[in-house]
Amino acid sequence: MDKKPVVPQFVADFYESIEDDFEDGVYGLCAQFYEEESELSDGLYWWFKHDDNKPIETLVKMKLFGYEVQKEKQYVVAIPDDGRNGFIQLWKNREGKLLFNFEDKMRYGKVHLLTEKEIKQKDERLWQFAEEVDE
């Protein structure tokens, strides 16, 4: 049985931010994040509040055995453009900026693969055009 936990990216980011203070006591360190007025992101706050995640146990396992980051689902966003017989497709440039491009067919290159968060940050309305890409 593999003891290395698989966690979402936001949990890995949190762990990296507290790793140096970890030795001082994980319970005291994590207790503050159970408070209602926590400054954690919504995702991390939810993760700490739901006991089925066993957050303290998971953090200890991360320290002892290492961890793997859960791979996020990838999507392409292509809006049909009937006037051009093609698509208006969302893509990401080298700087990480999301842009639109006219395409004659759907593209699945690395620059076209986006996460749900990226799509919704650009515009919530784009989510209806998102198509999950199987790897």
GROMACS .gro file of N, CA and C in nm:
model
  405
    1MET      N    1   0.084  -0.119   0.000
    1MET     CA    2   0.000   0.000   0.000
    1MET      C    3   0.088   0.125   0.000
    2ASP      N    4   0.059   0.214  -0.091
    2ASP     CA    5   0.137   0.337  -0.103
    2ASP      C    6   0.092   0.436   0.003
    3LYS      N    7   0.184   0.484   0.084
    3LYS     CA    8   0.152   0.577   0.191
    3LYS      C    9   0.161   0.722   0.146
    4LYS      N   10   0.211   0.744   0.026
    4LYS     CA   11   0.227   0.879  -0.026
    4LYS      C   12   0.090   0.935  -0.068
    5PRO      N   13   0.041   1.040   0.000
    5PRO     CA   14  -0.091   1.093  -0.035
    5PRO      C   15  -0.090   1.168  -0.168
    6VAL      N   16  -0.205   1.167  -0.233
    6VAL     CA   17  -0.227   1.244  -0.354
    6VAL      C   18  -0.320   1.359  -0.315
    7VAL      N   19  -0.274   1.482  -0.334
    7VAL     CA   20  -0.347   1.599  -0.287
    7VAL      C   21  -0.368   1.701  -0.399
    8PRO      N   22  -0.472   1.786  -0.386
    8PRO     CA   23  -0.490   1.893  -0.483
    8PRO      C   24  -0.373   1.992  -0.477
    9GLN      N   25  -0.353   2.066  -0.584
    9GLN     CA   26  -0.242   2.162  -0.591
    9GLN      C   27  -0.247   2.263  -0.476
   10PHE      N   28  -0.366   2.310  -0.439
   10PHE     CA   29  -0.374   2.411  -0.332
   10PHE      C   30  -0.328   2.355  -0.198
   11VAL      N   31  -0.345   2.226  -0.175
   11VAL     CA   32  -0.295   2.163  -0.052
   11VAL      C   33  -0.143   2.153  -0.057
   12ALA      N   34  -0.089   2.116  -0.172
   12ALA     CA   35   0.057   2.110  -0.188
   12ALA      C   36   0.118   2.249  -0.167
   13ASP      N   37   0.054   2.352  -0.221
   13ASP     CA   38   0.104   2.489  -0.203
   13ASP      C   39   0.103   2.527  -0.056
   14PHE      N   40  -0.005   2.494   0.015
   14PHE     CA   41  -0.014   2.522   0.157
   14PHE      C   42   0.096   2.449   0.233
   15TYR      N   43   0.112   2.321   0.204
   15TYR     CA   44   0.216   2.242   0.272
   15TYR      C   45   0.354   2.305   0.253
   16GLU      N   46   0.384   2.346   0.130
   16GLU     CA   47   0.514   2.409   0.103
   16GLU      C   48   0.531   2.537   0.185
   17SER      N   49   0.422   2.609   0.206
   17SER     CA   50   0.431   2.735   0.281
   17SER      C   51   0.453   2.714   0.430
   18ILE      N   52   0.413   2.596   0.483
   18ILE     CA   53   0.428   2.570   0.627
   18ILE      C   54   0.538   2.469   0.659
   19GLU      N   55   0.601   2.414   0.557
   19GLU     CA   56   0.696   2.305   0.577
   19GLU      C   57   0.806   2.340   0.677
   20ASP      N   58   0.858   2.462   0.674
   20ASP     CA   59   0.965   2.502   0.766
   20ASP      C   60   0.918   2.507   0.910
   21ASP      N   61   0.791   2.537   0.934
   21ASP     CA   62   0.736   2.547   1.069
   21ASP      C   63   0.677   2.415   1.117
   22PHE      N   64   0.680   2.316   1.032
   22PHE     CA   65   0.613   2.188   1.059
   22PHE      C   66   0.664   2.122   1.186
   23GLU      N   67   0.792   2.129   1.209
   23GLU     CA   68   0.853   2.060   1.323
   23GLU      C   69   0.804   2.116   1.457
   24ASP      N   70   0.752   2.239   1.457
   24ASP     CA   71   0.707   2.301   1.581
   24ASP      C   72   0.574   2.247   1.630
   25GLY      N   73   0.513   2.162   1.555
   25GLY     CA   74   0.387   2.102   1.597
   25GLY      C   75   0.277   2.125   1.496
   26VAL      N   76   0.243   2.021   1.427
   26VAL     CA   77   0.143   2.033   1.322
   26VAL      C   78   0.005   2.067   1.378
   27TYR      N   79  -0.027   2.019   1.498
   27TYR     CA   80  -0.160   2.046   1.553
   27TYR      C   81  -0.180   2.193   1.582
   28GLY      N   82  -0.082   2.255   1.647
   28GLY     CA   83  -0.092   2.398   1.674
   28GLY      C   84  -0.093   2.480   1.547
   29LEU      N   85  -0.013   2.438   1.453
   29LEU     CA   86  -0.003   2.508   1.325
   29LEU      C   87  -0.134   2.504   1.249
   30CYS      N   88  -0.198   2.389   1.250
   30CYS     CA   89  -0.322   2.372   1.172
   30CYS      C   90  -0.446   2.420   1.247
   31ALA      N   91  -0.442   2.423   1.378
   31ALA     CA   92  -0.561   2.459   1.456
   31ALA      C   93  -0.616   2.595   1.417
   32GLN      N   94  -0.527   2.688   1.387
   32GLN     CA   95  -0.573   2.822   1.350
   32GLN      C   96  -0.658   2.822   1.224
   33PHE      N   97  -0.644   2.723   1.140
   33PHE     CA   98  -0.716   2.720   1.014
   33PHE      C   99  -0.857   2.662   1.026
   34TYR      N  100  -0.891   2.615   1.146
   34TYR     CA  101  -1.026   2.569   1.169
   34TYR      C  102  -1.117   2.683   1.214
   35GLU      N  103  -1.059   2.797   1.244
   35GLU     CA  104  -1.137   2.911   1.290
   35GLU      C  105  -1.219   2.970   1.176
   36GLU      N  106  -1.331   3.027   1.211
   36GLU     CA  107  -1.424   3.081   1.111
   36GLU      C  108  -1.365   3.198   1.034
   37GLU      N  109  -1.279   3.276   1.094
   37GLU     CA  110  -1.224   3.396   1.029
   37GLU      C  111  -1.091   3.368   0.960
   38SER      N  112  -1.070   3.248   0.916
   38SER     CA  113  -0.945   3.211   0.851
   38SER      C  114  -0.923   3.288   0.721
   39GLU      N  115  -0.797   3.312   0.688
   39GLU     CA  116  -0.764   3.383   0.565
   39GLU      C  117  -0.725   3.285   0.453
   40LEU      N  118  -0.764   3.162   0.465
   40LEU     CA  119  -0.732   3.063   0.363
   40LEU      C  120  -0.820   3.081   0.241
   41SER      N  121  -0.773   3.029   0.128
   41SER     CA  122  -0.856   3.027   0.009
   41SER      C  123  -0.979   2.942   0.037
   42ASP      N  124  -1.084   2.962  -0.040
   42ASP     CA  125  -1.207   2.886  -0.020
   42ASP      C  126  -1.182   2.736  -0.029
   43GLY      N  127  -1.102   2.694  -0.127
   43GLY     CA  128  -1.075   2.552  -0.145
   43GLY      C  129  -1.002   2.492  -0.027
   44LEU      N  130  -0.902   2.561   0.022
   44LEU     CA  131  -0.825   2.509   0.135
   44LEU      C  132  -0.908   2.514   0.262
   45TYR      N  133  -0.985   2.618   0.281
   45TYR     CA  134  -1.071   2.627   0.399
   45TYR      C  135  -1.169   2.510   0.400
   46TRP      N  136  -1.231   2.481   0.284
   46TRP     CA  137  -1.323   2.370   0.273
   46TRP      C  138  -1.251   2.239   0.306
   47TRP      N  139  -1.130   2.224   0.253
   47TRP     CA  140  -1.053   2.101   0.275
   47TRP      C  141  -1.027   2.079   0.424
   48PHE      N  142  -0.993   2.185   0.498
   48PHE     CA  143  -0.968   2.173   0.641
   48PHE      C  144  -1.096   2.146   0.719
   49LYS      N  145  -1.208   2.200   0.675
   49LYS     CA  146  -1.332   2.187   0.750
   49LYS      C  147  -1.398   2.050   0.733
   50HIS      N  148  -1.362   1.974   0.633
   50HIS     CA  149  -1.426   1.844   0.609
   50HIS      C  150  -1.336   1.732   0.659
   51ASP      N  151  -1.379   1.670   0.766
   51ASP     CA  152  -1.297   1.568   0.832
   51ASP      C  153  -1.266   1.448   0.744
   52ASP      N  154  -1.348   1.422   0.642
   52ASP     CA  155  -1.320   1.307   0.558
   52ASP      C  156  -1.187   1.323   0.483
   53ASN      N  157  -1.137   1.446   0.475
   53ASN     CA  158  -1.005   1.469   0.416
   53ASN      C  159  -0.892   1.436   0.513
   54LYS      N  160  -0.924   1.427   0.643
   54LYS     CA  161  -0.823   1.402   0.746
   54LYS      C  162  -0.701   1.492   0.724
   55PRO      N  163  -0.722   1.625   0.732
   55PRO     CA  164  -0.615   1.718   0.695
   55PRO      C  165  -0.487   1.703   0.775
   56ILE      N  166  -0.497   1.687   0.905
   56ILE     CA  167  -0.374   1.677   0.985
   56ILE      C  168  -0.301   1.547   0.953
   57GLU      N  169  -0.375   1.437   0.944
   57GLU     CA  170  -0.314   1.309   0.908
   57GLU      C  171  -0.248   1.317   0.771
   58THR      N  172  -0.315   1.381   0.677
   58THR     CA  173  -0.260   1.395   0.542
   58THR      C  174  -0.133   1.478   0.543
   59LEU      N  175  -0.132   1.588   0.617
   59LEU     CA  176  -0.012   1.672   0.624
   59LEU      C  177   0.106   1.596   0.687
   60VAL      N  178   0.078   1.515   0.789
   60VAL     CA  179   0.184   1.436   0.851
   60VAL      C  180   0.238   1.334   0.751
   61LYS      N  181   0.150   1.268   0.678
   61LYS     CA  182   0.195   1.172   0.576
   61LYS      C  183   0.277   1.242   0.468
   62MET      N  184   0.237   1.364   0.433
   62MET     CA  185   0.314   1.440   0.333
   62MET      C  186   0.455   1.462   0.383
   63LYS      N  187   0.469   1.493   0.511
   63LYS     CA  188   0.601   1.517   0.571
   63LYS      C  189   0.683   1.388   0.574
   64LEU      N  190   0.619   1.277   0.612
   64LEU     CA  191   0.691   1.151   0.629
   64LEU      C  192   0.722   1.080   0.497
   65PHE      N  193   0.628   1.081   0.404
   65PHE     CA  194   0.640   0.997   0.285
   65PHE      C  195   0.648   1.074   0.153
   66GLY      N  196   0.637   1.206   0.161
   66GLY     CA  197   0.628   1.284   0.038
   66GLY      C  198   0.484   1.285  -0.010
   67TYR      N  199   0.460   1.339  -0.128
   67TYR     CA  200   0.324   1.348  -0.180
   67TYR      C  201   0.327   1.363  -0.331
   68GLU      N  202   0.211   1.342  -0.390
   68GLU     CA  203   0.193   1.366  -0.533
   68GLU      C  204   0.080   1.466  -0.549
   69VAL      N  205   0.091   1.550  -0.649
   69VAL     CA  206  -0.014   1.647  -0.675
   69VAL      C  207  -0.115   1.585  -0.771
   70GLN      N  208  -0.241   1.595  -0.733
   70GLN     CA  209  -0.351   1.544  -0.813
   70GLN      C  210  -0.356   1.621  -0.945
   71LYS      N  211  -0.357   1.549  -1.052
   71LYS     CA  212  -0.360   1.612  -1.183
   71LYS      C  213  -0.497   1.674  -1.207
   72GLU      N  214  -0.497   1.801  -1.246
   72GLU     CA  215  -0.622   1.871  -1.272
   72GLU      C  216  -0.679   1.830  -1.408
   73LYS      N  217  -0.810   1.829  -1.416
   73LYS     CA  218  -0.874   1.802  -1.545
   73LYS      C  219  -0.842   1.915  -1.640
   74GLN      N  220  -0.827   1.880  -1.766
   74GLN     CA  221  -0.795   1.977  -1.870
   74GLN      C  222  -0.914   1.990  -1.965
   75TYR      N  223  -0.933   2.112  -2.014
   75TYR     CA  224  -1.045   2.142  -2.102
   75TYR      C  225  -0.998   2.227  -2.219
   76VAL      N  226  -1.074   2.221  -2.327
   76VAL     CA  227  -1.059   2.317  -2.436
   76VAL      C  228  -1.188   2.395  -2.443
   77VAL      N  229  -1.179   2.521  -2.484
   77VAL     CA  230  -1.296   2.606  -2.499
   77VAL      C  231  -1.298   2.655  -2.643
   78ALA      N  232  -1.403   2.615  -2.714
   78ALA     CA  233  -1.419   2.656  -2.853
   78ALA      C  234  -1.565   2.696  -2.874
   79ILE      N  235  -1.585   2.820  -2.911
   79ILE     CA  236  -1.719   2.872  -2.935
   79ILE      C  237  -1.746   2.863  -3.085
   80PRO      N  238  -1.853   2.796  -3.124
   80PRO     CA  239  -1.882   2.785  -3.268
   80PRO      C  240  -1.901   2.923  -3.331
   81ASP      N  241  -1.839   2.942  -3.446
   81ASP     CA  242  -1.851   3.068  -3.521
   81ASP      C  243  -1.907   3.033  -3.659
   82ASP      N  244  -2.039   3.029  -3.667
   82ASP     CA  245  -2.105   2.987  -3.791
   82ASP      C  246  -2.073   3.078  -3.908
   83GLY      N  247  -2.049   3.205  -3.881
   83GLY     CA  248  -2.018   3.298  -3.988
   83GLY      C  249  -1.888   3.266  -4.059
   84ARG      N  250  -1.798   3.200  -3.993
   84ARG     CA  251  -1.667   3.166  -4.052
   84ARG      C  252  -1.649   3.016  -4.070
   85ASN      N  253  -1.752   2.938  -4.037
   85ASN     CA  254  -1.740   2.791  -4.041
   85ASN      C  255  -1.621   2.743  -3.959
   86GLY      N  256  -1.611   2.792  -3.841
   86GLY     CA  257  -1.500   2.752  -3.754
   86GLY      C  258  -1.533   2.778  -3.608
   87PHE      N  259  -1.430   2.814  -3.535
   87PHE     CA  260  -1.444   2.833  -3.391
   87PHE      C  261  -1.365   2.955  -3.346
   88ILE      N  262  -1.414   3.013  -3.238
   88ILE     CA  263  -1.335   3.111  -3.164
   88ILE      C  264  -1.284   3.033  -3.044
   89GLN      N  265  -1.153   3.009  -3.039
   89GLN     CA  266  -1.097   2.921  -2.936
   89GLN      C  267  -1.011   2.999  -2.838
   90LEU      N  268  -1.026   2.960  -2.711
   90LEU     CA  269  -0.948   3.021  -2.604
   90LEU      C  270  -0.815   2.947  -2.594
   91TRP      N  271  -0.707   3.022  -2.576
   91TRP     CA  272  -0.575   2.963  -2.562
   91TRP      C  273  -0.491   3.047  -2.468
   92LYS      N  274  -0.377   2.993  -2.424
   92LYS     CA  275  -0.291   3.059  -2.326
   92LYS      C  276  -0.155   3.087  -2.387
   93ASN      N  277  -0.112   3.216  -2.380
   93ASN     CA  278   0.020   3.249  -2.435
   93ASN      C  279   0.130   3.217  -2.334
   94ARG      N  280   0.254   3.244  -2.370
   94ARG     CA  281   0.370   3.210  -2.285
   94ARG      C  282   0.366   3.277  -2.149
   95GLU      N  283   0.305   3.394  -2.143
   95GLU     CA  284   0.296   3.468  -2.016
   95GLU      C  285   0.177   3.421  -1.932
   96GLY      N  286   0.100   3.327  -1.984
   96GLY     CA  287  -0.015   3.275  -1.911
   96GLY      C  288  -0.143   3.355  -1.934
   97LYS      N  289  -0.139   3.452  -2.023
   97LYS     CA  290  -0.257   3.533  -2.053
   97LYS      C  291  -0.350   3.455  -2.146
   98LEU      N  292  -0.480   3.457  -2.116
   98LEU     CA  293  -0.578   3.386  -2.199
   98LEU      C  294  -0.627   3.479  -2.309
   99LEU      N  295  -0.622   3.427  -2.431
   99LEU     CA  296  -0.659   3.504  -2.549
   99LEU      C  297  -0.753   3.422  -2.637
  100PHE      N  298  -0.820   3.490  -2.731
  100PHE     CA  299  -0.907   3.422  -2.827
  100PHE      C  300  -0.841   3.422  -2.964
  101ASN      N  301  -0.869   3.315  -3.041
  101ASN     CA  302  -0.816   3.305  -3.176
  101ASN      C  303  -0.923   3.238  -3.264
  102PHE      N  304  -0.931   3.280  -3.389
  102PHE     CA  305  -1.021   3.215  -3.484
  102PHE      C  306  -0.952   3.091  -3.538
  103GLU      N  307  -1.022   2.978  -3.536
  103GLU     CA  308  -0.968   2.851  -3.583
  103GLU      C  309  -1.067   2.787  -3.681
  104ASP      N  310  -1.014   2.713  -3.778
  104ASP     CA  311  -1.102   2.642  -3.871
  104ASP      C  312  -1.149   2.508  -3.813
  105LYS      N  313  -1.076   2.457  -3.713
  105LYS     CA  314  -1.116   2.335  -3.644
  105LYS      C  315  -1.066   2.345  -3.500
  106MET      N  316  -1.120   2.258  -3.414
  106MET     CA  317  -1.079   2.259  -3.274
  106MET      C  318  -0.934   2.217  -3.263
  107ARG      N  319  -0.859   2.289  -3.182
  107ARG     CA  320  -0.719   2.258  -3.158
  107ARG      C  321  -0.702   2.201  -3.017
  108TYR      N  322  -0.608   2.108  -3.002
  108TYR     CA  323  -0.585   2.042  -2.874
  108TYR      C  324  -0.439   2.051  -2.832
  109GLY      N  325  -0.369   2.151  -2.879
  109GLY     CA  326  -0.229   2.169  -2.842
  109GLY      C  327  -0.215   2.210  -2.696
  110LYS      N  328  -0.095   2.206  -2.647
  110LYS     CA  329  -0.069   2.238  -2.507
  110LYS      C  330  -0.124   2.376  -2.469
  111VAL      N  331  -0.114   2.473  -2.558
  111VAL     CA  332  -0.161   2.609  -2.528
  111VAL      C  333  -0.314   2.616  -2.520
  112HIS      N  334  -0.383   2.515  -2.570
  112HIS     CA  335  -0.529   2.514  -2.568
  112HIS      C  336  -0.586   2.443  -2.446
  113LEU      N  337  -0.502   2.371  -2.372
  113LEU     CA  338  -0.549   2.296  -2.255
  113LEU      C  339  -0.554   2.388  -2.134
  114LEU      N  340  -0.673   2.400  -2.077
  114LEU     CA  341  -0.696   2.493  -1.967
  114LEU      C  342  -0.765   2.422  -1.852
  115THR      N  343  -0.749   2.476  -1.732
  115THR     CA  344  -0.819   2.423  -1.615
  115THR      C  345  -0.953   2.495  -1.599
  116GLU      N  346  -1.040   2.436  -1.521
  116GLU     CA  347  -1.169   2.500  -1.493
  116GLU      C  348  -1.148   2.638  -1.432
  117LYS      N  349  -1.056   2.648  -1.340
  117LYS     CA  350  -1.028   2.775  -1.273
  117LYS      C  351  -0.984   2.882  -1.374
  118GLU      N  352  -0.895   2.846  -1.465
  118GLU     CA  353  -0.849   2.943  -1.565
  118GLU      C  354  -0.964   2.991  -1.652
  119ILE      N  355  -1.048   2.898  -1.694
  119ILE     CA  356  -1.160   2.933  -1.781
  119ILE      C  357  -1.255   3.028  -1.709
  120LYS      N  358  -1.292   2.992  -1.588
  120LYS     CA  359  -1.389   3.073  -1.513
  120LYS      C  360  -1.331   3.208  -1.472
  121GLN      N  361  -1.200   3.215  -1.451
  121GLN     CA  362  -1.138   3.344  -1.420
  121GLN      C  363  -1.146   3.439  -1.539
  122LYS      N  364  -1.136   3.385  -1.658
  122LYS     CA  365  -1.148   3.467  -1.779
  122LYS      C  366  -1.291   3.520  -1.791
  123ASP      N  367  -1.388   3.428  -1.780
  123ASP     CA  368  -1.529   3.467  -1.785
  123ASP      C  369  -1.613   3.343  -1.754
  124GLU      N  370  -1.695   3.351  -1.652
  124GLU     CA  371  -1.781   3.238  -1.610
  124GLU      C  372  -1.863   3.183  -1.726
  125ARG      N  373  -1.906   3.270  -1.816
  125ARG     CA  374  -1.992   3.227  -1.927
  125ARG      C  375  -1.921   3.132  -2.023
  126LEU      N  376  -1.789   3.131  -2.023
  126LEU     CA  377  -1.714   3.042  -2.112
  126LEU      C  378  -1.724   2.895  -2.071
  127TRP      N  379  -1.758   2.871  -1.944
  127TRP     CA  380  -1.762   2.734  -1.894
  127TRP      C  381  -1.859   2.647  -1.974
  128GLN      N  382  -1.966   2.704  -2.024
  128GLN     CA  383  -2.064   2.627  -2.101
  128GLN      C  384  -2.007   2.572  -2.231
  129PHE      N  385  -1.895   2.628  -2.277
  129PHE     CA  386  -1.831   2.583  -2.402
  129PHE      C  387  -1.711   2.491  -2.375
  130ALA      N  388  -1.683   2.464  -2.248
  130ALA     CA  389  -1.568   2.381  -2.213
  130ALA      C  390  -1.595   2.234  -2.245
  131GLU      N  391  -1.494   2.171  -2.302
  131GLU     CA  392  -1.502   2.028  -2.334
  131GLU      C  393  -1.382   1.961  -2.269
  132GLU      N  394  -1.409   1.861  -2.184
  132GLU     CA  395  -1.301   1.791  -2.115
  132GLU      C  396  -1.217   1.712  -2.214
  133VAL      N  397  -1.087   1.715  -2.193
  133VAL     CA  398  -0.992   1.643  -2.279
  133VAL      C  399  -0.940   1.523  -2.202
  134ASP      N  400  -0.958   1.404  -2.259
  134ASP     CA  401  -0.902   1.284  -2.198
  134ASP      C  402  -0.758   1.273  -2.238
  135GLU      N  403  -0.675   1.240  -2.141
  135GLU     CA  404  -0.531   1.230  -2.170
  135GLU      C  405  -0.492   1.091  -2.208
   0.00000   0.00000   0.00000
